XYZ file of C-alpha atoms in Angstrom:
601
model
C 120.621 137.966 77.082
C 122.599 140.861 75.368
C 125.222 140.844 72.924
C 128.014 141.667 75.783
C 126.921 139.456 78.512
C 126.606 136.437 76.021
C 130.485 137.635 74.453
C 131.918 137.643 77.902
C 129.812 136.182 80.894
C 130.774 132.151 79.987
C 134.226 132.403 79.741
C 134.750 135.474 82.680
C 132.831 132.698 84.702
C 135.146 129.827 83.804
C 137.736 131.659 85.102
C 136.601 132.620 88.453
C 138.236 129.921 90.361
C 141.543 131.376 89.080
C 140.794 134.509 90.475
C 141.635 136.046 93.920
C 138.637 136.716 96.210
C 138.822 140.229 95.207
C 138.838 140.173 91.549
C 136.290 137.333 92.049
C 133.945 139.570 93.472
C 134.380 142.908 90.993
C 134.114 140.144 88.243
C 130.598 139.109 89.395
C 129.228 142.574 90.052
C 130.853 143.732 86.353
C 128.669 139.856 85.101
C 125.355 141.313 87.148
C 126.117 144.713 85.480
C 126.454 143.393 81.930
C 123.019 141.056 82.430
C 121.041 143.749 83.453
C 121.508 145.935 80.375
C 119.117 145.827 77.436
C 120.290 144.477 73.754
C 122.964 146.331 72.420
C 122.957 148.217 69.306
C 126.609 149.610 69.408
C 130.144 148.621 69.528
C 131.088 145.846 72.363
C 133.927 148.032 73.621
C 131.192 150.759 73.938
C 129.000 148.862 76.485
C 132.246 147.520 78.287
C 133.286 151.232 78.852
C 129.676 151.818 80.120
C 129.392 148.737 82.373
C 133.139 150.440 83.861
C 131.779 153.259 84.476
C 128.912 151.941 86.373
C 131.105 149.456 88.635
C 134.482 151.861 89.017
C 136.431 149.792 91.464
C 139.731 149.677 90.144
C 141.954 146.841 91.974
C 145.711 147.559 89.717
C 146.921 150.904 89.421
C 149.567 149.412 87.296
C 148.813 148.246 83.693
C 152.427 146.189 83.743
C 150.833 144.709 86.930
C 147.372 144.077 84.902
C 149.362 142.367 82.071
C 151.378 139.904 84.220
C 147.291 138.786 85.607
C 145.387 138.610 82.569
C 148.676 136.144 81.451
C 148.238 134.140 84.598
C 144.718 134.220 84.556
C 144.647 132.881 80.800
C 148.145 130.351 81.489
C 149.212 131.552 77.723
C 150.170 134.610 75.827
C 152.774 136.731 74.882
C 153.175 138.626 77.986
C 156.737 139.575 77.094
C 155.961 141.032 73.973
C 153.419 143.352 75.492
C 155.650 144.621 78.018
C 158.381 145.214 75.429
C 155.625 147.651 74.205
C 154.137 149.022 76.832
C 155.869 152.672 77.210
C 155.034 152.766 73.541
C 151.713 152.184 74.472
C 151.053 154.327 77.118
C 152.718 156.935 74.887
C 149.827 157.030 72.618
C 147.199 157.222 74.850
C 149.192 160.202 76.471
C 148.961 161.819 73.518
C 145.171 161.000 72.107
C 146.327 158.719 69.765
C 144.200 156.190 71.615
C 140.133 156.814 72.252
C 139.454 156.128 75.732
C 136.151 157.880 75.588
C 133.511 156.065 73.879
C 133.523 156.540 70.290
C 136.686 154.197 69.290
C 137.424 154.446 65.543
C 133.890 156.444 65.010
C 135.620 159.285 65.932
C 138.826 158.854 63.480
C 140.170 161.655 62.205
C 139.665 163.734 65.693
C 143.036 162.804 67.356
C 146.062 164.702 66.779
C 147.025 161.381 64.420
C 145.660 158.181 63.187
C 147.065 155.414 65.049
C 147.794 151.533 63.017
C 148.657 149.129 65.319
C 150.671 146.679 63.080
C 152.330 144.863 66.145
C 149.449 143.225 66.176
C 149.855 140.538 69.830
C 149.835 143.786 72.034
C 146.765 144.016 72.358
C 146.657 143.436 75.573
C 148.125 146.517 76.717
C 145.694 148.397 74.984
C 143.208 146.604 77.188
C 145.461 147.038 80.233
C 146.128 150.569 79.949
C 141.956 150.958 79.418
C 141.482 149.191 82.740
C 144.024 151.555 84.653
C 142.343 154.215 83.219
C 138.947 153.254 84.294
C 136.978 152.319 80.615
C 137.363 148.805 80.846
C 135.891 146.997 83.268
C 138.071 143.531 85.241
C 135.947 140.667 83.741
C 136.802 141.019 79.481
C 140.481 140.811 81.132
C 139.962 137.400 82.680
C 138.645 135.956 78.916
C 141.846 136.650 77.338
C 142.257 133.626 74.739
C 139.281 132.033 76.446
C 136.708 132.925 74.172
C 135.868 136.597 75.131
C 139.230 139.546 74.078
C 141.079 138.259 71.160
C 145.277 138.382 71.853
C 145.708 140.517 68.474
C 144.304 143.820 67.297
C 140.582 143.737 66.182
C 138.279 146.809 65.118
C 135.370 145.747 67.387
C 137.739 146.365 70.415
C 138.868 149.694 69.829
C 141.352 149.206 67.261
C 141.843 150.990 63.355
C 142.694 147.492 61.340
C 142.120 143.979 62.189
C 144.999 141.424 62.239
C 144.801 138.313 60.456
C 147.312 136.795 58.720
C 151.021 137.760 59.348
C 151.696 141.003 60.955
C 153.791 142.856 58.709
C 150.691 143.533 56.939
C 150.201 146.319 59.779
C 152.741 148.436 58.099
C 150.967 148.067 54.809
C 147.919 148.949 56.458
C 149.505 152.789 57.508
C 150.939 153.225 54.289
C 147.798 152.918 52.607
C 146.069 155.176 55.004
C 148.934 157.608 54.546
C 148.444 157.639 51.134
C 144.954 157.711 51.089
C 144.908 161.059 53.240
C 147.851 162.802 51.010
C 145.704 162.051 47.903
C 142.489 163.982 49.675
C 144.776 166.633 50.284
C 145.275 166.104 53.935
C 148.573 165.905 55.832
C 147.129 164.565 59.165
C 149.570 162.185 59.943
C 149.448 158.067 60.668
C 151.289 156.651 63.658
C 152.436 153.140 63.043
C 153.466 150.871 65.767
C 155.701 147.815 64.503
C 158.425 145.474 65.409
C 161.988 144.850 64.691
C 160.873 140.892 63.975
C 157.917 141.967 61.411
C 159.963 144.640 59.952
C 161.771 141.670 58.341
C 158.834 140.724 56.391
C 158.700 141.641 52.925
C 155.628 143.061 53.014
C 156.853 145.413 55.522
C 159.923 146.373 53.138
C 157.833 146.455 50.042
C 155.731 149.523 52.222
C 158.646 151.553 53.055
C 159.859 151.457 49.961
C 156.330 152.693 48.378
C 155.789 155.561 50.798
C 159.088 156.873 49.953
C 159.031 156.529 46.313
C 155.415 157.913 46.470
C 156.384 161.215 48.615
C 154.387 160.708 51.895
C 155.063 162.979 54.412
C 152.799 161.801 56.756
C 153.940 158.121 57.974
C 155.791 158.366 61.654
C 156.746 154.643 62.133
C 157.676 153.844 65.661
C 159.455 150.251 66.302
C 159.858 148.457 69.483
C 163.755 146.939 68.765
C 164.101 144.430 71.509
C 166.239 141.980 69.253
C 163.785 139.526 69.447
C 160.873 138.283 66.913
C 160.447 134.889 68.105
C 163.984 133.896 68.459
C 166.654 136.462 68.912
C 167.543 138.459 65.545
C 170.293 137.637 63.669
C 171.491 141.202 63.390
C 170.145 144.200 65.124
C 167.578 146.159 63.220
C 168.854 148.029 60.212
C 167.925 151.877 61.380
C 169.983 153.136 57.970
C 167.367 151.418 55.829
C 164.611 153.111 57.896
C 166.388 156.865 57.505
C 166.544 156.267 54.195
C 163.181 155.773 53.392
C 161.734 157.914 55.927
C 164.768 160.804 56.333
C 164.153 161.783 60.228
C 165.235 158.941 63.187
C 165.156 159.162 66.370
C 166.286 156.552 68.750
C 165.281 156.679 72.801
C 165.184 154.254 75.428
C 162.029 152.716 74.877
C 161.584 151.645 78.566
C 161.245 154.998 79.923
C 157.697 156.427 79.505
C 158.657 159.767 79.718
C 161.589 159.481 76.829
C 159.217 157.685 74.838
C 156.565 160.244 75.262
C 158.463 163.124 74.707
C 160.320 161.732 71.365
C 157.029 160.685 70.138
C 155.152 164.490 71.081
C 158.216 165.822 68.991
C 157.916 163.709 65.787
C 154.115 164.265 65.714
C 154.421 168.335 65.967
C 157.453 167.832 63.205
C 156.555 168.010 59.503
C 157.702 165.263 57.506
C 157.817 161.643 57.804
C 160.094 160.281 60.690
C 160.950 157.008 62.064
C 161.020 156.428 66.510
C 163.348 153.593 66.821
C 162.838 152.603 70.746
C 165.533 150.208 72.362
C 164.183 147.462 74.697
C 164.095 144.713 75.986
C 162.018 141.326 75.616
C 162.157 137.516 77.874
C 160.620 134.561 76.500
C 158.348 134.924 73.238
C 155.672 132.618 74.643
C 154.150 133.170 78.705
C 154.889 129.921 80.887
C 153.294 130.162 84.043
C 155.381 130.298 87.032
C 156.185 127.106 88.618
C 155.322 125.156 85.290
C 156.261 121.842 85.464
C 157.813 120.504 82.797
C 155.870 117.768 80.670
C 156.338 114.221 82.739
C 157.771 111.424 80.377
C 155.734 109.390 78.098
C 152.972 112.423 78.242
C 151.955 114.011 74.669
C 154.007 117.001 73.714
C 152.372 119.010 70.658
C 153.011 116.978 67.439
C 154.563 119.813 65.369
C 157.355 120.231 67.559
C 158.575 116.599 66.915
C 159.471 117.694 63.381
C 163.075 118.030 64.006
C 163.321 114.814 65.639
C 161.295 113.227 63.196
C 163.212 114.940 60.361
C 166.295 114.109 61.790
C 165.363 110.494 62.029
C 164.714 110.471 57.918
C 167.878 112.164 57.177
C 169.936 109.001 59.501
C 167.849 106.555 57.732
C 168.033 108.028 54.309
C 171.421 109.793 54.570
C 170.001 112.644 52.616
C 171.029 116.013 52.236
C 168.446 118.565 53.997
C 168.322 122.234 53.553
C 165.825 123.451 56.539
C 164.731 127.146 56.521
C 162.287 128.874 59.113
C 161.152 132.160 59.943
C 161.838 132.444 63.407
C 160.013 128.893 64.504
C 162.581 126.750 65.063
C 161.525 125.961 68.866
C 157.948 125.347 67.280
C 159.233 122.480 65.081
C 161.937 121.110 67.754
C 164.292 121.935 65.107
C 167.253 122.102 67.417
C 170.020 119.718 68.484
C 168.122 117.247 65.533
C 168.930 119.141 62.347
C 170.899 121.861 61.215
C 168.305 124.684 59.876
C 168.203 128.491 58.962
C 166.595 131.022 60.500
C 165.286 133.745 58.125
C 163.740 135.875 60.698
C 159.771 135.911 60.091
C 160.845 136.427 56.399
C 158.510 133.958 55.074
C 158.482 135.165 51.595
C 162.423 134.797 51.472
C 162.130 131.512 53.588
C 160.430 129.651 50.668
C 162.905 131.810 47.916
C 165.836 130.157 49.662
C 164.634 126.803 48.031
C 164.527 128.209 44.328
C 168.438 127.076 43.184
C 169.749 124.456 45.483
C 170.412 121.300 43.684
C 167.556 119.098 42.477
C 168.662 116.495 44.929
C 168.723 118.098 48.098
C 165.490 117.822 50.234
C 164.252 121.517 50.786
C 162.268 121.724 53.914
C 159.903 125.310 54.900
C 158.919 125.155 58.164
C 156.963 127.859 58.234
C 152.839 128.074 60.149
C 149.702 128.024 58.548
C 148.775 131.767 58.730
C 152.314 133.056 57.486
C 152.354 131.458 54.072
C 149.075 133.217 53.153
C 152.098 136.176 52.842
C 154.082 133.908 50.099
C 152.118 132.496 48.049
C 153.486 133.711 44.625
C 156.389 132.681 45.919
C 155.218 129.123 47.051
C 153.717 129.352 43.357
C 156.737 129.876 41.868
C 158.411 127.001 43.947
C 156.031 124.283 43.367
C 156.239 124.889 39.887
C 160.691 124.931 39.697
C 161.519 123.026 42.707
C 162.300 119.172 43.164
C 162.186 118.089 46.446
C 160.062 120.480 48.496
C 158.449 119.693 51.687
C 156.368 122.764 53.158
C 155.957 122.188 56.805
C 152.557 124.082 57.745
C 152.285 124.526 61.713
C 148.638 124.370 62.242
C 147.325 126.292 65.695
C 144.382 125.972 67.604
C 143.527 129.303 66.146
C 143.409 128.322 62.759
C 139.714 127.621 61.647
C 138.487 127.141 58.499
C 136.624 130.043 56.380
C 138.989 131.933 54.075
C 141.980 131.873 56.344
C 142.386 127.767 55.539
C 145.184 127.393 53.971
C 145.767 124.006 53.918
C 143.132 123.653 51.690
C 144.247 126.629 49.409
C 147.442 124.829 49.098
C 145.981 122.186 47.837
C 144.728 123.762 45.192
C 148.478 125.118 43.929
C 150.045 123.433 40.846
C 152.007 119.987 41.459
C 151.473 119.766 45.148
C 149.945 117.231 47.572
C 148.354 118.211 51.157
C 149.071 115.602 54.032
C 148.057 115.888 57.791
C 150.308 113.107 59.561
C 149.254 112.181 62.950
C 151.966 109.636 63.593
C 155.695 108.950 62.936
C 154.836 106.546 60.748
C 152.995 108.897 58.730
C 155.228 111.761 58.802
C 158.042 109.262 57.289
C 155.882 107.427 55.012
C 154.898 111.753 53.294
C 159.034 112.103 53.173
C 159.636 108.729 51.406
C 156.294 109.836 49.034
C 158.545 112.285 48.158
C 161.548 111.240 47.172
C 159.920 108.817 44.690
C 157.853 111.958 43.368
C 160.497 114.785 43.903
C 158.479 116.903 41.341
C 155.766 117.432 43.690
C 155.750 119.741 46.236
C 154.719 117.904 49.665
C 152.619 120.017 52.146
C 152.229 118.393 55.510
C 150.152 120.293 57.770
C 151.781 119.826 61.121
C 149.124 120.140 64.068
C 150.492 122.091 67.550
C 147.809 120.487 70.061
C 148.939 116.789 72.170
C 147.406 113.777 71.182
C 147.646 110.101 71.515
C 148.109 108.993 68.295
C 145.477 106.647 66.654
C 146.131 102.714 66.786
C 146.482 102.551 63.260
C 147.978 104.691 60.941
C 148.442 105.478 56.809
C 151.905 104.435 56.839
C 151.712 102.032 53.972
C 149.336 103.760 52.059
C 149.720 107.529 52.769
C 147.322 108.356 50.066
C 144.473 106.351 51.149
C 143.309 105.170 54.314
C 142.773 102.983 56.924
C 139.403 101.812 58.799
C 140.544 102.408 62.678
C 137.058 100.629 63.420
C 136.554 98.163 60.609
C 133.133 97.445 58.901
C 131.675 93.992 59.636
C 130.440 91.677 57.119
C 127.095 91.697 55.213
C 125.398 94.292 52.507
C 123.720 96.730 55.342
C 127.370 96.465 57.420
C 128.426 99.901 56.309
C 124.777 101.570 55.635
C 126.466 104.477 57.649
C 130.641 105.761 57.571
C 132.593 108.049 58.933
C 135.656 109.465 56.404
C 138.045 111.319 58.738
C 141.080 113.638 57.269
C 144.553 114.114 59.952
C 143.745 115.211 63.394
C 140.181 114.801 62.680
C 140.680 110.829 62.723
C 141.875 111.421 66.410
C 139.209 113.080 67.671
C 136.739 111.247 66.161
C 138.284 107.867 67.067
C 137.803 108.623 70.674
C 134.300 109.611 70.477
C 133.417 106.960 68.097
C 134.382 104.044 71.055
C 130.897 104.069 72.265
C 129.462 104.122 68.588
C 130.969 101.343 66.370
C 130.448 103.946 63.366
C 132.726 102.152 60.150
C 135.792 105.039 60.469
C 137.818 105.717 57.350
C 141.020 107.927 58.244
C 142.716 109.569 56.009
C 146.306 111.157 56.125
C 145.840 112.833 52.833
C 143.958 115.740 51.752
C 143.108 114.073 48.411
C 142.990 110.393 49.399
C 143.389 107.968 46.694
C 140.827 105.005 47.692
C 141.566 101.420 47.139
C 138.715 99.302 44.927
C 137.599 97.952 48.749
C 137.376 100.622 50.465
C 135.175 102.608 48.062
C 132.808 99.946 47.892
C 132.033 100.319 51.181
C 131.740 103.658 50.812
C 129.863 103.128 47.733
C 127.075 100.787 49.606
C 126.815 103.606 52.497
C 124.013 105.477 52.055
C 125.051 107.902 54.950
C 128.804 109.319 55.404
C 129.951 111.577 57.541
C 132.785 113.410 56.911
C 134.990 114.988 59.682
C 137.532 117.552 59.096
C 139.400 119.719 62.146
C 139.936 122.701 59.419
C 136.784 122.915 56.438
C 136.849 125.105 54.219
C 135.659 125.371 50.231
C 136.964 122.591 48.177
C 138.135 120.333 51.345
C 138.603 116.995 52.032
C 135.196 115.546 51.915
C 134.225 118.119 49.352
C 136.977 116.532 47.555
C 135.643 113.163 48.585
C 132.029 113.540 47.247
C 133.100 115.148 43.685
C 136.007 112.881 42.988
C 133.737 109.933 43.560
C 130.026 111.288 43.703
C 129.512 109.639 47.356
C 126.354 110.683 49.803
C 128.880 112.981 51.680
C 127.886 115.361 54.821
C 130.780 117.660 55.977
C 131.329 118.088 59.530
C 133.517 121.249 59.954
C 133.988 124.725 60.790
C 132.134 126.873 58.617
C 133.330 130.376 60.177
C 136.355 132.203 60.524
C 139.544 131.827 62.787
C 138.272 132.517 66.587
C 141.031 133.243 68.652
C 141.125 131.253 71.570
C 142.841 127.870 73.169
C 142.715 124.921 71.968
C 140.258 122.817 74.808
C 137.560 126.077 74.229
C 137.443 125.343 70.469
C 136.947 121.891 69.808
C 133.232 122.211 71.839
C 133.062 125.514 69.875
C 132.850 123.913 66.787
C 131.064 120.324 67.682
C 134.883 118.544 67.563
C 135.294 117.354 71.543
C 134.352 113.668 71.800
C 130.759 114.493 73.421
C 128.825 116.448 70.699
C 131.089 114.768 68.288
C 129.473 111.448 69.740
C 126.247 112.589 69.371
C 126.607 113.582 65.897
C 128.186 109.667 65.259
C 125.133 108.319 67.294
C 122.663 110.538 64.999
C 124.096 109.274 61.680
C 123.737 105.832 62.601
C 120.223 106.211 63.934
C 119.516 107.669 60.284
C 118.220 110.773 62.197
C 120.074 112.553 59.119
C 118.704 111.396 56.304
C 120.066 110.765 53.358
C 121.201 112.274 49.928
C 124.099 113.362 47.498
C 123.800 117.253 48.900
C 126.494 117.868 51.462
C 124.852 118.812 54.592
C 127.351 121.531 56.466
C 127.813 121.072 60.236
């Protein structure tokens, strides 16, 4: 099998009975295609331009009309966004800014401009306009989110940069390259495609700022201003800021393709740096399929947007004073109708500076997600060190997976703060009572977007140490082998462990704090396994085996974030209640081993 039938041909399959008989049938001619070329030794977009070539039935002439399917096909997205984008889009592949030859970002510095995608979730109309145009082939389409095209910009499919963490790193990213050219003495100039939302982020301003002060000449930043990041904007965007720093502006309807074009052809044949402000227009931030029914009572809704109810609840019960601050995420966290909040506008830096001089006794509350924060972390420095009172609420996604994007972890390491993962009620109220009788520590609780039923026992009355949700029995071999779990982890791992009877430890805290019993059990095993939903370098059972120099075996994710839903990543990485079975049924059959060397999963 080569590299781009085994990237593509699972998940382009999965999706055939949510095709119509026509793309059904292209898709399995691209699949035969794909399988019957030899092992690749170039770029994946490469031998998906090849394999459209080869089978060039075309089925949309429309890439609008291509966007609305690949949504519908994948049931998620940000279809709305892309649109938003799209003349923008098609702008820069009517003027070379885009390769749609073959040779992607091996042939940079051949266009008429280098092109920095910093909106980073349109990536999909990059691939849509490539299918309209014939180098992309149907099937990669139908894998959006799935496990085959990523929903953000990536260098292995065509694109300059790769987006990882918030996206007002984008602008960075063209400033540098800007800079980089002037210094070799070029003045080739660098397109930059951004937001309104992002250009809130102070990573954004901080770029601006520098390629003015530094005398570029060759940035043209071009911003899709639909009012919208997530929520709407507060204000519209500031276009006086932007002809200050960059002198030339142009504003043009940014739906019309030819306006767009034309402004854009202009700026790039103008000396001088120059900002293309287009005006339009944006729905919903997140796709909803048509006909979506709404979630039927009693049924799981995603545990991070019960926040505001749950927050609300504290605040009746405790009659405290909160101070709740977001960058545009409000509808993640159900903060609305339960607590009053503030909406910083994907500002996350600011969002955690708003905490640094309210009164000690107010509880400060960052709702913020679990890639943004990588942005602020000086800043969250700075707060966990000065601030009493400070809850961080860290959304969690199914995209977030360990290697050096986890977070959670990282924040565990910061001065005078505690990491929890609540997967109850219970637990989420027994973190904010933990911290009103320890206001000097900051209180991270990683807040996890998937559905669950919630375990039948929870770390309510010890939220630093844990609870057996299957007991060990009685006797010295009763607990030869154990299963530590930390958060979500103890969910999935209770369901799979029905069948097993493995001893399970959960945990709601990233550093637990054993009681004298239940480290003797732990103490007597001579196998435990732990489970974590997010691993990383200095984790929980890491953290477990150092702290108390058990026989410890992590079983986590030992890669980087892969980008797609949340029922495709669990088998991904060995967490869906059948291999994660397995793995209980091998530990207890001692098929393992044993030793005091973490074994990595």
């Amino acid at each position: 099998m080569n590299d781009l039938h085994a990237a593509f041909a699972a998940p382009a399959r999965e999706a055939l009975p949510r095709l119509t008989p026509a793309e059904r049938r292209l898709v399995e001619a691209e699949l035969l295609e794909m399988a019957s070329r030899g092992p690749g030794t170039g770029r994946i977009l490469d031998g998906l331009r090849e394999v459209a070539a080869r089978v060039p039935e075309r089925l949309y002439a429309d890439s609008a009309e291509v966007l609305l399917r690949m949504h519908e096909i994948a049931g998620s997205g940000n279809l709305q966004s892309n649109l938003s984008s799209l003349a923008l889009v098609r702008a820069c592949f009517a003027h070379g800014l885009v390769d749609d030859g073959g040779a992607g970002a091996d042939r940079a510095g051949e266009g008429p401009a280098e092109l920095v995608v910093g909106r980073g979730h349109i990536a999909p109309a990059f691939y849509a306009e490539h299918y309209v145009r014939g180098t992309l082939p149907f099937a990669p389409l139908a894998t959006l989110h799935q496990g085959g095209l990523t929903g953000v910009v990536h260098r292995d499919l065509g694109f300059r940069t790769t987006m990882r963490y918030s996206l007002g790193v984008g602008v960075a990213q063209a400033v540098s390259l800007a800079w980089e050219l002037a210094r070799g003495g070029s003045d080739r100039k660098v397109v930059c495609l951004a937001g309104d939302g992002e250009l809130h982020e102070g990573a954004a301003f901080e770029a601006l700022r520098f390629a003015h002060d530094a005398g570029l000449t060759n940035l043209l930043l071009v911003v899709d201003a639909n009012g919208k990041g997530i929520e709407p904007l507060a204000k519209p965007l500031n276009t006086g800021y932007l002809a200050a720093y960059l002198g030339t502006l142009a504003e043009v309807d940014g739906c019309d393709d030819g306006a767009v074009e034309t402004a854009l052809g202009e700026l790039l044949a103008r000396p001088g740096p120059a900002a293309l402000v287009c005006r339009t227009r944006k729905g919903d931030h997140s796709f909803k399929p048509a006909g979506a029914a709404p979630p039927a009572p009693g049924r799981p809704v995603s545990f991070a947007s019960t926040a505001g109810r749950m927050l609300g609840a504290h605040r009746e019960r405790t009659g405290r004073e909160l101070a709740v601050f977001t960058p545009d995420m409000a509808a993640r966290f159900g903060l609305g109708g339960h607590v009053p909040y503030t909406n910083t506008g994907l500002a996350e830096t600011l969002t955690v500076g708003m905490t640094l001089s309210l009164p000690d006794h107010v509880t400060k509350v960052v709702a913020t997600d679990a890639m943004y924060y990588m942005d602020s972390l000086s800043m969250l420095t700075e707060a966990t060190t000065s601030v009493r009172n400070l809850l961080v609420l860290a959304g969690r996604s199914w995209g977030a997976w360990g290697g050096a994007h986890n977070a959670t972890n990282l924040l565990g390491l910061l001065l005078h703060t505690r990491v929890y993962e609540p997967v109850t009620a219970a637990e989420f109220q027994a973190c904010l009572d933990r911290l009103a009788r320890d206001p000097a520590t900051a209180h991270v609780v990683s807040m996890i977007d998937a559905a669950f039923e919630p375990p039948a026992r929870d770390c309510s009355a010890d939220i630093d140490g844990g609870v057996w949700l299957t007991p060990p029995g009685d006797g010295p071999d009763a607990a030869d082998a154990t299963v530590v779990t930390f958060g979500y982890a103890g969910v999935l791992v209770e369901a799979a462990n029905r069948d097993v009877g493995l001893p399970h430890l959960h945990c709601a805290a990233l550093t637990p704090r054993l009681d004298p019993a239940a480290l003797d059990v732990l103490t007597r095993s001579r196998r435990i396994l732990s489970v974590e939903y997010n691993g990383a370098g200095s984790g929980f059972g890491e953290r477990l085996r150092a702290r108390h120099l058990l026989p410890v075996e992590v079983h986590a994710v030992r890669r980087d974030i892969a980008t797609r839903v949340h029922r495709n990543q669990l088998p991904l990485h060995g967490m869906s209640p059948g291999p994660l079975r397995e793995r209980l049924a091998r530990l207890l059959e001692n098929r393992e081993g044993s030793g005091h060397a973490p074994a990595y999963a």
